[in-house]
Amino acid sequence: MTYQPPVKDHTFLLRDVLEIEKYANLPGFADASMDVVEQILAEAGKFTSEVLAPLNPVGDKEGCHWSPDHTVKTPKGFKEAYAKLVEGGWPALGSDPNYGGQGLPHVVNLAFSEMSSSANMAFSMYPGLTHGAYSAILNGGSDAQKSLYLPNLVSGNWGGTMNLTEPHCGTDLGLLRTKAVPQGDGSYKISGTKIWISGGEHDMVENIVHLVLARIEGAPEGVRGISLFIVPKFIPDADGKPGTRNSVFCDGLEEKMGIHGNATCVIRHEESVGWLVGEENRGLSLMFVMMNEARLGVGLQGVAQAEAAYQAAATFAKERLQGRSLTGPKNPDGPADPIIVHPDVRRMLLDSRCVIEGGRAFMFWTALQGDLSHAHPDEAIRQKAADYMALMTPVVKGFLTDKGLKACSDAVQVHGGSGFTEHFPVSQYMRDVRIALIYEGTNGVQALDLVGRKLAANGGRAVMTFFAEVDAFVATNGGDEQLKPFVEGLAGAKAKLQDGTFWLMQNGLSNPDNAGAASTDYMHLFGLTALSYMWAMMAKVALAKIAAGAADPFYETKLALGRYYLQRILPDAQSHLAKLTSGSELMMGLPAEAF
Amino acid sequence: MTYQPPVKDHTFLLRDVLEIEKYANLPGFADASMDVVEQILAEAGKFTSEVLAPLNPVGDKEGCHWSPDHTVKTPKGFKEAYAKLVEGGWPALGSDPNYGGQGLPHVVNLAFSEMSSSANMAFSMYPGLTHGAYSAILNGGSDAQKSLYLPNLVSGNWGGTMNLTEPHCGTDLGLLRTKAVPQGDGSYKISGTKIWISGGEHDMVENIVHLVLARIEGAPEGVRGISLFIVPKFIPDADGKPGTRNSVFCDGLEEKMGIHGNATCVIRHEESVGWLVGEENRGLSLMFVMMNEARLGVGLQGVAQAEAAYQAAATFAKERLQGRSLTGPKNPDGPADPIIVHPDVRRMLLDSRCVIEGGRAFMFWTALQGDLSHAHPDEAIRQKAADYMALMTPVVKGFLTDKGLKACSDAVQVHGGSGFTEHFPVSQYMRDVRIALIYEGTNGVQALDLVGRKLAANGGRAVMTFFAEVDAFVATNGGDEQLKPFVEGLAGAKAKLQDGTFWLMQNGLSNPDNAGAASTDYMHLFGLTALSYMWAMMAKVALAKIAAGAADPFYETKLALGRYYLQRILPDAQSHLAKLTSGSELMMGLPAEAF
């Protein structure tokens, strides 16, 4: 069975849980009536499952081909699929109408992004990075840069990349050495080597727009001396068409555990010509605009790979005949029962499913905050939404990719020996998703961003607002007998998160190592609490639908999954709280040489 | 840095914790004085780190080569390394002196096995499977079979395999179809296809002895009609030398996520000539002798890969300069601090280290039970040891491989983007170790074996004996102020395990699905309790050494790791207990089509 896009769950979230039609008076949302959205989802499902999904194993097995002439050939079929992507207008879905975009809310675009990523993660990274470059120029570029570059990035005719990492600096961009020398004509000459550049060179687009971090000659050391440049592979000519070949070269590809279909390039700038984006020495903050968006996209990859892997595992479990149910044959006429009769197989599937559906809701909810933070007329709501967006981004990225890897590994496990072979798709899902825990800031960096910056920002305003919102939900819904277990579960999780937060306030400020030592467990405790909230909201909708006579088993299943979440996933909250409050003393007491 | 064999930790366990010299009056142990053992460990360390470890990435990148003439070529260097293995007498270390073995206790051999597996898991599987074949023949073969096959298997001149799985049957061997037709001369003709046969064909040995499960014509269906056969690749001639080529052929190799250096073969028996081992239709119980030993070996792979991955990650963390400590620069003259200054990096390293050292102790302790169960003169001790061996085997296999994968994944994470590339060793460790959760019975099968068979055997005698042993340790050592946290941690873990055990007794018998639903969490709770016991024992020794004036920081580090285990790993026990006592209702309530 090939990938089945979860259109029904997307519709449930957008229509019933987030009720996006409530926002019809906001820019973008007016064009996103549920009629339109459902049509888009159906088309997106068709495109991703029929065009992208069949190429996923091809990309994995074949990989990309680098030639000494610095060209890179993508796997068979990628180029044609990319042409269809552009033709279908998919890259433009959520982009600014001023530059050819369709201007739909990000939360709607997210559904397409999830499907693309499930169908073919390596492929979906090409337009994903292009969108990142688009965002950076949209936010920081001059009007001339916007009109020169954005239409081609929005359409997907040109690709985009982020040139950050250098061999000696990844997380610590303050160390970067790539230099930029002003030429007096507004342009700069850029020299240096960048590594791990996704989509840094390939054959699917007519031009590639590199967004490059470099240090202008004489700029201060460290992060305050970094500027952002546009370095196009072909310098646009007077008509805005690809002109002179710039001296930016792909010197090779990385061999990687996964995402073989994506070209991970070493990029050499040999006095390449670049143009400054925004102000001198302010490149990092612009890059972080791009990065924050990218982080949500990486969290999405965690859910997307988990979904694809879950589907493969559930299908396998219903088809593979092996052994008998512990309570007597369930397929007495067959040689054995399908392995889905086994509780432990269901445990793995349901663990994954609860995290996928809860995580999907969390992603969508967070993306909606992003939309509201830009588009809502009420400043208080904009601020609250921006607070949430900032607070939740590291949780979406770190928590959902950690859980995504677990789900992909469990899907391998459900397959038994077959899962370890490359004849079944699950090995690839597990290998592909592994990078999501690392890039755009490792999950440890996410956790530190959460405890070190996001919590403390504005005197803890964001997290306090979240606690108040949860409290209000609990107060409003606590009297509903059927919803009670969900409300109680949520209240319990929130109480633990609050304990953890207070512990951090008391112990993290006096000794930052305590914050660092607590960070990953705190991030997980936060994720578990956020998912408790999502499950409570989803359960409330499902109960209302059932009360209103809905006969679709979708709603009963949703409730069962929510209950399973409370019983089988949420107990980890206690354990994370115990660990995070144990402090850093033992961890930091050992001398480095003891490791 | 290449792999550093943990000779010091092995010595600590054998000499100080398990005190193997106490058993000098037992067969085998007399030759295992600590002087001798330390010499063996030093030599083993040299051989594995200098000969096997350098070939590990070679095997991964090159893989094995199959030819249409049914031959398989191992990766460059493997053949020469194998010749050195045989020349060094390593395969004979723990084997029966009657057949050329050195007869050392299994617990000593285990140290060599761990080092081999850390250095090169794919390579170490060839002698590992040979040892399995040796065990099956030793336990079930006739005297003639023993003298014909065992000396060559013990020396390693011949290889051995286990031919169990068929395309339609893995876990459920009752479905197997390979048939055996008696020829009237004591031999059988075997026909059928076996898959996933590790080391099923290769170029390092002069003969390969397949141990094959097949159904004799007319035998009952299901597991009661399965017999075990010896099918040599070359039928030994009158002198016991490889003679006529048997009609057993390798039809291809699997493409796998990892262990590329091991030939995972499709093996076709085309009326191959075989000889029955033991009685007709009793093949499965003989295979289980082999399998139980193999399961301990797989648990060992979890620890071994985790150790190798940990070493790579710790080295990287001490060398990689990136960012600054949260509490101010620790390497002020350098461009940045080594990432080991970060608490979250230490968290990953210490999580792994606690499981590695605690898991190693647990493996060694279990292996010693195996030795005592055979060799001890006191029947009560033999029985107790055999009980423990049976009870702990699934825990060693399932718990330690789950934790091993986590440790390897964390080692990738410590490396950041480098970890995802194939230029660093950690991707391979993670891909290689993944199979350990699957083969020789998936970890779900281990968990079910634990709750469904091992717990209940002899009225729960084994687990009750374990509880009593822990209680006695707690009673004896509870008064020691310094040991108190360890004793209390152990007592708390044991109380939870006891609660879980009683819950299973009350709920698992009336509804076996409750046992199935609880099984994996119960297995983990058991593993955490066992490691608490190991850490308490190790802490006791370390405290005594320090009290006696030992200045080696090894002992202080051991204590710190033990305390870290209590604070940062053991809290999961509570969460496993909560999950396992939640029952199977939700899990089993969903219809299969809801998945």
PDB file of C-alpha atoms in Angstrom, chain A residues 61 166-173 175 196 253-259 310 314 318 320-327 335-336 340-344 346-347 349-350 353 405 408-410 412-413 415-423 426-428 430-435 437-438 442-445 447-448 511-521 556-557 560-561 563-564 567-569 571-572 574-575 578-584 586-595, chain B residues 61 166-173 175 196 253-259 310 314 318 320-327 335-336 340-344 346-347 349-350 353 405 408-410 412-413 415-423 426-428 430-435 437-438 442-445 447-448 511-521 556-557 559-561 563-564 567-569 571-572 574-575 578-580 582-584 586-595:
ATOM      1  CA  LYS A  61      18.533   3.926  -3.494  1.00  0.00           C
ATOM      2  CA  GLU A 166      31.250  25.850   7.933  1.00  0.00           C
ATOM      3  CA  PRO A 167      33.515  22.921   8.748  1.00  0.00           C
ATOM      4  CA  HIS A 168      34.507  24.366  12.119  1.00  0.00           C
ATOM      5  CA  CYS A 169      31.193  26.006  13.010  1.00  0.00           C
ATOM      6  CA  GLY A 170      27.697  24.666  13.166  1.00  0.00           C
ATOM      7  CA  THR A 171      25.723  25.679  16.213  1.00  0.00           C
ATOM      8  CA  ASP A 172      28.246  28.394  17.059  1.00  0.00           C
ATOM      9  CA  LEU A 173      27.884  30.712  14.085  1.00  0.00           C
ATOM     10  CA  LEU A 175      33.007  31.397  14.681  1.00  0.00           C
ATOM     11  CA  TRP A 196      25.790  20.629   4.658  1.00  0.00           C
ATOM     12  CA  LEU A 253      28.096  15.758  -1.708  1.00  0.00           C
ATOM     13  CA  GLU A 254      27.901  14.296   1.769  1.00  0.00           C
ATOM     14  CA  GLU A 255      27.351  10.585   2.265  1.00  0.00           C
ATOM     15  CA  LYS A 256      24.544  10.389   4.768  1.00  0.00           C
ATOM     16  CA  MET A 257      22.450   7.958   6.778  1.00  0.00           C
ATOM     17  CA  GLY A 258      19.310   9.107   4.980  1.00  0.00           C
ATOM     18  CA  ILE A 259      17.611  11.712   2.758  1.00  0.00           C
ATOM     19  CA  TYR A 310       2.827   4.163  10.939  1.00  0.00           C
ATOM     20  CA  ALA A 314      -0.360  -0.827  10.356  1.00  0.00           C
ATOM     21  CA  LYS A 318      -3.009  -6.414   9.326  1.00  0.00           C
ATOM     22  CA  ARG A 320       1.276 -10.523   8.119  1.00  0.00           C
ATOM     23  CA  LEU A 321      -0.013 -13.865   9.396  1.00  0.00           C
ATOM     24  CA  GLN A 322       2.100 -15.172  12.234  1.00  0.00           C
ATOM     25  CA  GLY A 323       1.168 -16.937  15.441  1.00  0.00           C
ATOM     26  CA  ARG A 324      -2.155 -16.841  17.214  1.00  0.00           C
ATOM     27  CA  SER A 325      -3.910 -14.373  19.455  1.00  0.00           C
ATOM     28  CA  LEU A 326      -3.292 -14.922  23.169  1.00  0.00           C
ATOM     29  CA  THR A 327      -7.038 -15.280  23.636  1.00  0.00           C
ATOM     30  CA  PRO A 335      -2.744 -20.624   8.864  1.00  0.00           C
ATOM     31  CA  ALA A 336      -2.220 -17.951  11.553  1.00  0.00           C
ATOM     32  CA  ILE A 340      -2.401  -6.960  14.799  1.00  0.00           C
ATOM     33  CA  VAL A 341      -4.119  -9.309  17.285  1.00  0.00           C
ATOM     34  CA  HIS A 342      -1.102  -8.949  19.576  1.00  0.00           C
ATOM     35  CA  PRO A 343      -1.341  -6.291  22.288  1.00  0.00           C
ATOM     36  CA  ASP A 344       2.341  -5.444  22.041  1.00  0.00           C
ATOM     37  CA  ARG A 346      -0.920  -2.516  19.014  1.00  0.00           C
ATOM     38  CA  ARG A 347       1.056  -0.807  21.747  1.00  0.00           C
ATOM     39  CA  LEU A 349       1.114   1.367  16.689  1.00  0.00           C
ATOM     40  CA  LEU A 350      -0.982   3.276  19.206  1.00  0.00           C
ATOM     41  CA  ARG A 353      -0.627   7.188  16.451  1.00  0.00           C
ATOM     42  CA  LEU A 405      12.174   8.901  15.448  1.00  0.00           C
ATOM     43  CA  CYS A 408       9.694   5.256  12.872  1.00  0.00           C
ATOM     44  CA  SER A 409      11.812   2.866  14.920  1.00  0.00           C
ATOM     45  CA  ASP A 410       8.656   1.218  16.259  1.00  0.00           C
ATOM     46  CA  VAL A 412      10.612  -1.009  11.852  1.00  0.00           C
ATOM     47  CA  GLN A 413      10.016  -3.163  14.924  1.00  0.00           C
ATOM     48  CA  HIS A 415       7.897  -5.331  10.618  1.00  0.00           C
ATOM     49  CA  GLY A 416      10.311  -7.649  12.425  1.00  0.00           C
ATOM     50  CA  GLY A 417      13.202  -8.804  10.240  1.00  0.00           C
ATOM     51  CA  SER A 418      11.523  -7.318   7.160  1.00  0.00           C
ATOM     52  CA  GLY A 419      11.850  -3.882   8.695  1.00  0.00           C
ATOM     53  CA  PHE A 420      15.627  -4.153   8.759  1.00  0.00           C
ATOM     54  CA  THR A 421      15.778  -4.951   5.058  1.00  0.00           C
ATOM     55  CA  GLU A 422      15.549  -2.290   2.392  1.00  0.00           C
ATOM     56  CA  HIS A 423      12.696  -4.123   0.645  1.00  0.00           C
ATOM     57  CA  VAL A 426      10.365   1.657   7.035  1.00  0.00           C
ATOM     58  CA  SER A 427      14.154   1.510   7.168  1.00  0.00           C
ATOM     59  CA  GLN A 428      14.230   4.582   4.945  1.00  0.00           C
ATOM     60  CA  MET A 430      13.853   5.784  10.172  1.00  0.00           C
ATOM     61  CA  ARG A 431      17.089   6.784   8.445  1.00  0.00           C
ATOM     62  CA  ASP A 432      15.534   9.864   6.845  1.00  0.00           C
ATOM     63  CA  VAL A 433      13.870  11.194   9.986  1.00  0.00           C
ATOM     64  CA  ARG A 434      17.099  10.915  12.004  1.00  0.00           C
ATOM     65  CA  ILE A 435      18.394  14.215  10.591  1.00  0.00           C
ATOM     66  CA  LEU A 437      16.643  15.756  15.424  1.00  0.00           C
ATOM     67  CA  ILE A 438      19.794  17.532  14.320  1.00  0.00           C
ATOM     68  CA  THR A 442      19.893  20.167  17.425  1.00  0.00           C
ATOM     69  CA  ASN A 443      17.122  19.185  19.802  1.00  0.00           C
ATOM     70  CA  GLY A 444      19.446  20.057  22.672  1.00  0.00           C
ATOM     71  CA  VAL A 445      19.731  23.561  21.238  1.00  0.00           C
ATOM     72  CA  ALA A 447      15.634  22.722  24.638  1.00  0.00           C
ATOM     73  CA  LEU A 448      18.138  25.368  25.652  1.00  0.00           C
ATOM     74  CA  ASN A 511      23.153  28.356  38.170  1.00  0.00           C
ATOM     75  CA  PRO A 512      22.611  28.203  34.406  1.00  0.00           C
ATOM     76  CA  ASP A 513      23.942  24.631  34.371  1.00  0.00           C
ATOM     77  CA  ASN A 514      20.774  23.644  36.231  1.00  0.00           C
ATOM     78  CA  ALA A 515      18.742  25.049  33.370  1.00  0.00           C
ATOM     79  CA  GLY A 516      20.895  23.224  30.846  1.00  0.00           C
ATOM     80  CA  ALA A 517      20.681  19.980  32.787  1.00  0.00           C
ATOM     81  CA  ALA A 518      16.883  20.262  32.981  1.00  0.00           C
ATOM     82  CA  SER A 519      16.291  21.486  29.455  1.00  0.00           C
ATOM     83  CA  THR A 520      15.531  18.340  27.477  1.00  0.00           C
ATOM     84  CA  ASP A 521      13.305  16.838  30.146  1.00  0.00           C
ATOM     85  CA  GLU A 556     -15.010   7.103  18.576  1.00  0.00           C
ATOM     86  CA  THR A 557     -11.511   6.201  17.424  1.00  0.00           C
ATOM     87  CA  ALA A 560     -10.092   5.983  22.211  1.00  0.00           C
ATOM     88  CA  LEU A 561      -6.745   7.384  21.060  1.00  0.00           C
ATOM     89  CA  ARG A 563      -7.756   7.913  26.339  1.00  0.00           C
ATOM     90  CA  TYR A 564      -4.812   5.802  25.297  1.00  0.00           C
ATOM     91  CA  GLN A 567      -2.983   6.020  30.034  1.00  0.00           C
ATOM     92  CA  ARG A 568       0.090   5.151  28.061  1.00  0.00           C
ATOM     93  CA  ILE A 569       1.993   8.272  27.054  1.00  0.00           C
ATOM     94  CA  PRO A 571       2.745   8.888  32.616  1.00  0.00           C
ATOM     95  CA  ASP A 572       6.170   9.943  31.299  1.00  0.00           C
ATOM     96  CA  GLN A 574       6.125  12.412  36.101  1.00  0.00           C
ATOM     97  CA  SER A 575       9.419  10.863  35.163  1.00  0.00           C
ATOM     98  CA  ALA A 578      11.687  13.920  38.578  1.00  0.00           C
ATOM     99  CA  LYS A 579      14.711  14.034  36.301  1.00  0.00           C
ATOM    100  CA  LEU A 580      14.639  17.734  35.566  1.00  0.00           C
ATOM    101  CA  THR A 581      14.434  18.674  39.229  1.00  0.00           C
ATOM    102  CA  SER A 582      17.477  16.564  40.082  1.00  0.00           C
ATOM    103  CA  GLY A 583      19.853  19.361  39.146  1.00  0.00           C
ATOM    104  CA  SER A 584      23.214  19.514  37.453  1.00  0.00           C
ATOM    105  CA  LEU A 586      26.341  15.070  39.351  1.00  0.00           C
ATOM    106  CA  MET A 587      26.460  15.865  35.649  1.00  0.00           C
ATOM    107  CA  MET A 588      28.877  18.724  35.986  1.00  0.00           C
ATOM    108  CA  GLY A 589      30.854  17.292  38.909  1.00  0.00           C
ATOM    109  CA  LEU A 590      32.691  14.770  36.746  1.00  0.00           C
ATOM    110  CA  PRO A 591      35.890  16.091  35.165  1.00  0.00           C
ATOM    111  CA  ALA A 592      35.983  15.956  31.342  1.00  0.00           C
ATOM    112  CA  GLU A 593      38.660  13.271  31.439  1.00  0.00           C
ATOM    113  CA  ALA A 594      36.291  10.930  33.265  1.00  0.00           C
ATOM    114  CA  PHE A 595      34.251  10.655  30.050  1.00  0.00           C
TER     115      PHE A 595
ATOM    116  CA  LYS B  61      30.856   0.592   2.998  1.00  0.00           C
ATOM    117  CA  GLU B 166      11.254 -18.914   5.834  1.00  0.00           C
ATOM    118  CA  PRO B 167       9.584 -16.172   3.811  1.00  0.00           C
ATOM    119  CA  HIS B 168       6.185 -16.788   5.412  1.00  0.00           C
ATOM    120  CA  CYS B 169       7.390 -17.678   8.892  1.00  0.00           C
ATOM    121  CA  GLY B 170       9.664 -15.922  11.313  1.00  0.00           C
ATOM    122  CA  THR B 171       8.431 -15.830  14.884  1.00  0.00           C
ATOM    123  CA  ASP B 172       5.839 -18.519  14.169  1.00  0.00           C
ATOM    124  CA  LEU B 173       8.060 -21.476  13.320  1.00  0.00           C
ATOM    125  CA  LEU B 175       4.275 -22.647   9.930  1.00  0.00           C
ATOM    126  CA  TRP B 196      17.888 -14.109   6.683  1.00  0.00           C
ATOM    127  CA  LEU B 253      21.922 -11.455  -0.101  1.00  0.00           C
ATOM    128  CA  GLU B 254      19.566  -9.091   1.697  1.00  0.00           C
ATOM    129  CA  GLU B 255      20.018  -5.350   1.423  1.00  0.00           C
ATOM    130  CA  LYS B 256      19.900  -4.147   4.983  1.00  0.00           C
ATOM    131  CA  MET B 257      20.001  -1.024   7.119  1.00  0.00           C
ATOM    132  CA  GLY B 258      23.217  -2.185   8.750  1.00  0.00           C
ATOM    133  CA  ILE B 259      25.636  -5.064   9.456  1.00  0.00           C
ATOM    134  CA  TYR B 310      29.705   6.235  23.537  1.00  0.00           C
ATOM    135  CA  ALA B 314      32.804  11.258  24.295  1.00  0.00           C
ATOM    136  CA  LYS B 318      35.986  16.656  24.226  1.00  0.00           C
ATOM    137  CA  ARG B 320      34.723  19.717  19.155  1.00  0.00           C
ATOM    138  CA  LEU B 321      35.007  23.427  19.978  1.00  0.00           C
ATOM    139  CA  GLN B 322      31.653  25.155  19.675  1.00  0.00           C
ATOM    140  CA  GLY B 323      30.031  27.810  21.823  1.00  0.00           C
ATOM    141  CA  ARG B 324      30.754  28.622  25.427  1.00  0.00           C
ATOM    142  CA  SER B 325      29.836  27.089  28.751  1.00  0.00           C
ATOM    143  CA  LEU B 326      26.672  28.523  30.289  1.00  0.00           C
ATOM    144  CA  THR B 327      28.725  29.470  33.334  1.00  0.00           C
ATOM    145  CA  PRO B 335      37.998  30.088  19.965  1.00  0.00           C
ATOM    146  CA  ALA B 336      35.274  28.196  21.846  1.00  0.00           C
ATOM    147  CA  ILE B 340      31.492  18.567  26.833  1.00  0.00           C
ATOM    148  CA  VAL B 341      30.987  21.707  28.965  1.00  0.00           C
ATOM    149  CA  HIS B 342      27.269  21.579  28.105  1.00  0.00           C
ATOM    150  CA  PRO B 343      25.026  19.799  30.600  1.00  0.00           C
ATOM    151  CA  ASP B 344      22.756  18.449  27.862  1.00  0.00           C
ATOM    152  CA  ARG B 346      26.768  15.265  29.368  1.00  0.00           C
ATOM    153  CA  ARG B 347      23.195  14.101  29.914  1.00  0.00           C
ATOM    154  CA  LEU B 349      26.759  10.673  27.477  1.00  0.00           C
ATOM    155  CA  LEU B 350      25.926   9.795  31.070  1.00  0.00           C
ATOM    156  CA  ARG B 353      27.293   5.264  30.210  1.00  0.00           C
ATOM    157  CA  LEU B 405      19.758   1.705  20.302  1.00  0.00           C
ATOM    158  CA  CYS B 408      23.760   4.819  19.718  1.00  0.00           C
ATOM    159  CA  SER B 409      21.165   7.379  18.652  1.00  0.00           C
ATOM    160  CA  ASP B 410      22.338   9.712  21.412  1.00  0.00           C
ATOM    161  CA  VAL B 412      24.762  10.421  16.746  1.00  0.00           C
ATOM    162  CA  GLN B 413      23.070  13.372  18.422  1.00  0.00           C
ATOM    163  CA  HIS B 415      27.965  14.576  16.942  1.00  0.00           C
ATOM    164  CA  GLY B 416      25.358  16.949  15.527  1.00  0.00           C
ATOM    165  CA  GLY B 417      25.357  17.103  11.722  1.00  0.00           C
ATOM    166  CA  SER B 418      28.578  15.085  11.612  1.00  0.00           C
ATOM    167  CA  GLY B 419      26.752  12.170  13.180  1.00  0.00           C
ATOM    168  CA  PHE B 420      24.356  11.950  10.255  1.00  0.00           C
ATOM    169  CA  THR B 421      27.203  11.699   7.759  1.00  0.00           C
ATOM    170  CA  GLU B 422      29.043   8.491   7.070  1.00  0.00           C
ATOM    171  CA  HIS B 423      32.418  10.131   7.733  1.00  0.00           C
ATOM    172  CA  VAL B 426      28.256   6.626  14.812  1.00  0.00           C
ATOM    173  CA  SER B 427      25.780   6.306  11.956  1.00  0.00           C
ATOM    174  CA  GLN B 428      27.030   2.780  11.413  1.00  0.00           C
ATOM    175  CA  MET B 430      23.116   3.065  15.097  1.00  0.00           C
ATOM    176  CA  ARG B 431      22.262   1.235  11.875  1.00  0.00           C
ATOM    177  CA  ASP B 432      24.082  -1.924  12.940  1.00  0.00           C
ATOM    178  CA  VAL B 433      22.561  -2.162  16.411  1.00  0.00           C
ATOM    179  CA  ARG B 434      19.013  -1.760  15.065  1.00  0.00           C
ATOM    180  CA  ILE B 435      18.857  -5.452  14.111  1.00  0.00           C
ATOM    181  CA  LEU B 437      16.059  -5.422  18.708  1.00  0.00           C
ATOM    182  CA  ILE B 438      14.674  -7.805  16.123  1.00  0.00           C
ATOM    183  CA  THR B 442      11.906  -9.508  18.568  1.00  0.00           C
ATOM    184  CA  ASN B 443      11.977  -7.582  21.827  1.00  0.00           C
ATOM    185  CA  GLY B 444       8.191  -7.948  21.960  1.00  0.00           C
ATOM    186  CA  VAL B 445       8.662 -11.711  21.836  1.00  0.00           C
ATOM    187  CA  ALA B 447       8.749  -9.472  26.749  1.00  0.00           C
ATOM    188  CA  LEU B 448       6.060 -12.061  26.130  1.00  0.00           C
ATOM    189  CA  ASN B 511      -7.053 -12.206  30.430  1.00  0.00           C
ATOM    190  CA  PRO B 512      -3.818 -12.999  28.607  1.00  0.00           C
ATOM    191  CA  ASP B 513      -4.172  -9.776  26.609  1.00  0.00           C
ATOM    192  CA  ASN B 514      -3.470  -7.923  29.862  1.00  0.00           C
ATOM    193  CA  ALA B 515      -0.177  -9.781  30.105  1.00  0.00           C
ATOM    194  CA  GLY B 516       0.627  -8.965  26.486  1.00  0.00           C
ATOM    195  CA  ALA B 517      -0.289  -5.317  26.930  1.00  0.00           C
ATOM    196  CA  ALA B 518       1.917  -5.064  30.022  1.00  0.00           C
ATOM    197  CA  SER B 519       4.816  -7.097  28.729  1.00  0.00           C
ATOM    198  CA  THR B 520       7.225  -4.519  27.312  1.00  0.00           C
ATOM    199  CA  ASP B 521       6.784  -2.084  30.188  1.00  0.00           C
ATOM    200  CA  GLU B 556      34.759   7.764  42.431  1.00  0.00           C
ATOM    201  CA  THR B 557      33.554   7.872  38.849  1.00  0.00           C
ATOM    202  CA  LEU B 559      29.969   6.007  42.391  1.00  0.00           C
ATOM    203  CA  ALA B 560      29.023   9.165  40.513  1.00  0.00           C
ATOM    204  CA  LEU B 561      27.611   7.106  37.649  1.00  0.00           C
ATOM    205  CA  ARG B 563      24.148   8.124  41.665  1.00  0.00           C
ATOM    206  CA  TYR B 564      23.347   9.493  38.232  1.00  0.00           C
ATOM    207  CA  GLN B 567      18.539  10.309  39.696  1.00  0.00           C
ATOM    208  CA  ARG B 568      18.221  10.225  35.943  1.00  0.00           C
ATOM    209  CA  ILE B 569      17.402   6.723  34.740  1.00  0.00           C
ATOM    210  CA  PRO B 571      12.580   7.520  37.583  1.00  0.00           C
ATOM    211  CA  ASP B 572      11.283   5.719  34.478  1.00  0.00           C
ATOM    212  CA  GLN B 574       7.323   4.643  37.986  1.00  0.00           C
ATOM    213  CA  SER B 575       6.161   5.458  34.493  1.00  0.00           C
ATOM    214  CA  ALA B 578       1.730   3.159  35.588  1.00  0.00           C
ATOM    215  CA  LYS B 579       1.555   2.047  31.970  1.00  0.00           C
ATOM    216  CA  LEU B 580       1.681  -1.670  32.584  1.00  0.00           C
ATOM    217  CA  SER B 582      -3.424   0.290  32.752  1.00  0.00           C
ATOM    218  CA  GLY B 583      -4.556  -2.924  31.138  1.00  0.00           C
ATOM    219  CA  SER B 584      -5.416  -3.967  27.605  1.00  0.00           C
ATOM    220  CA  LEU B 586      -8.280   0.384  25.153  1.00  0.00           C
ATOM    221  CA  MET B 587      -5.619  -1.374  23.106  1.00  0.00           C
ATOM    222  CA  MET B 588      -7.779  -4.329  22.214  1.00  0.00           C
ATOM    223  CA  GLY B 589     -11.048  -2.425  22.020  1.00  0.00           C
ATOM    224  CA  LEU B 590     -10.252  -0.838  18.680  1.00  0.00           C
ATOM    225  CA  PRO B 591     -11.220  -2.936  15.668  1.00  0.00           C
ATOM    226  CA  ALA B 592      -8.353  -3.828  13.309  1.00  0.00           C
ATOM    227  CA  GLU B 593      -9.775  -1.577  10.603  1.00  0.00           C
ATOM    228  CA  ALA B 594      -9.349   1.438  12.881  1.00  0.00           C
ATOM    229  CA  PHE B 595      -5.587   1.094  12.475  1.00  0.00           C
TER     230      PHE B 595
END
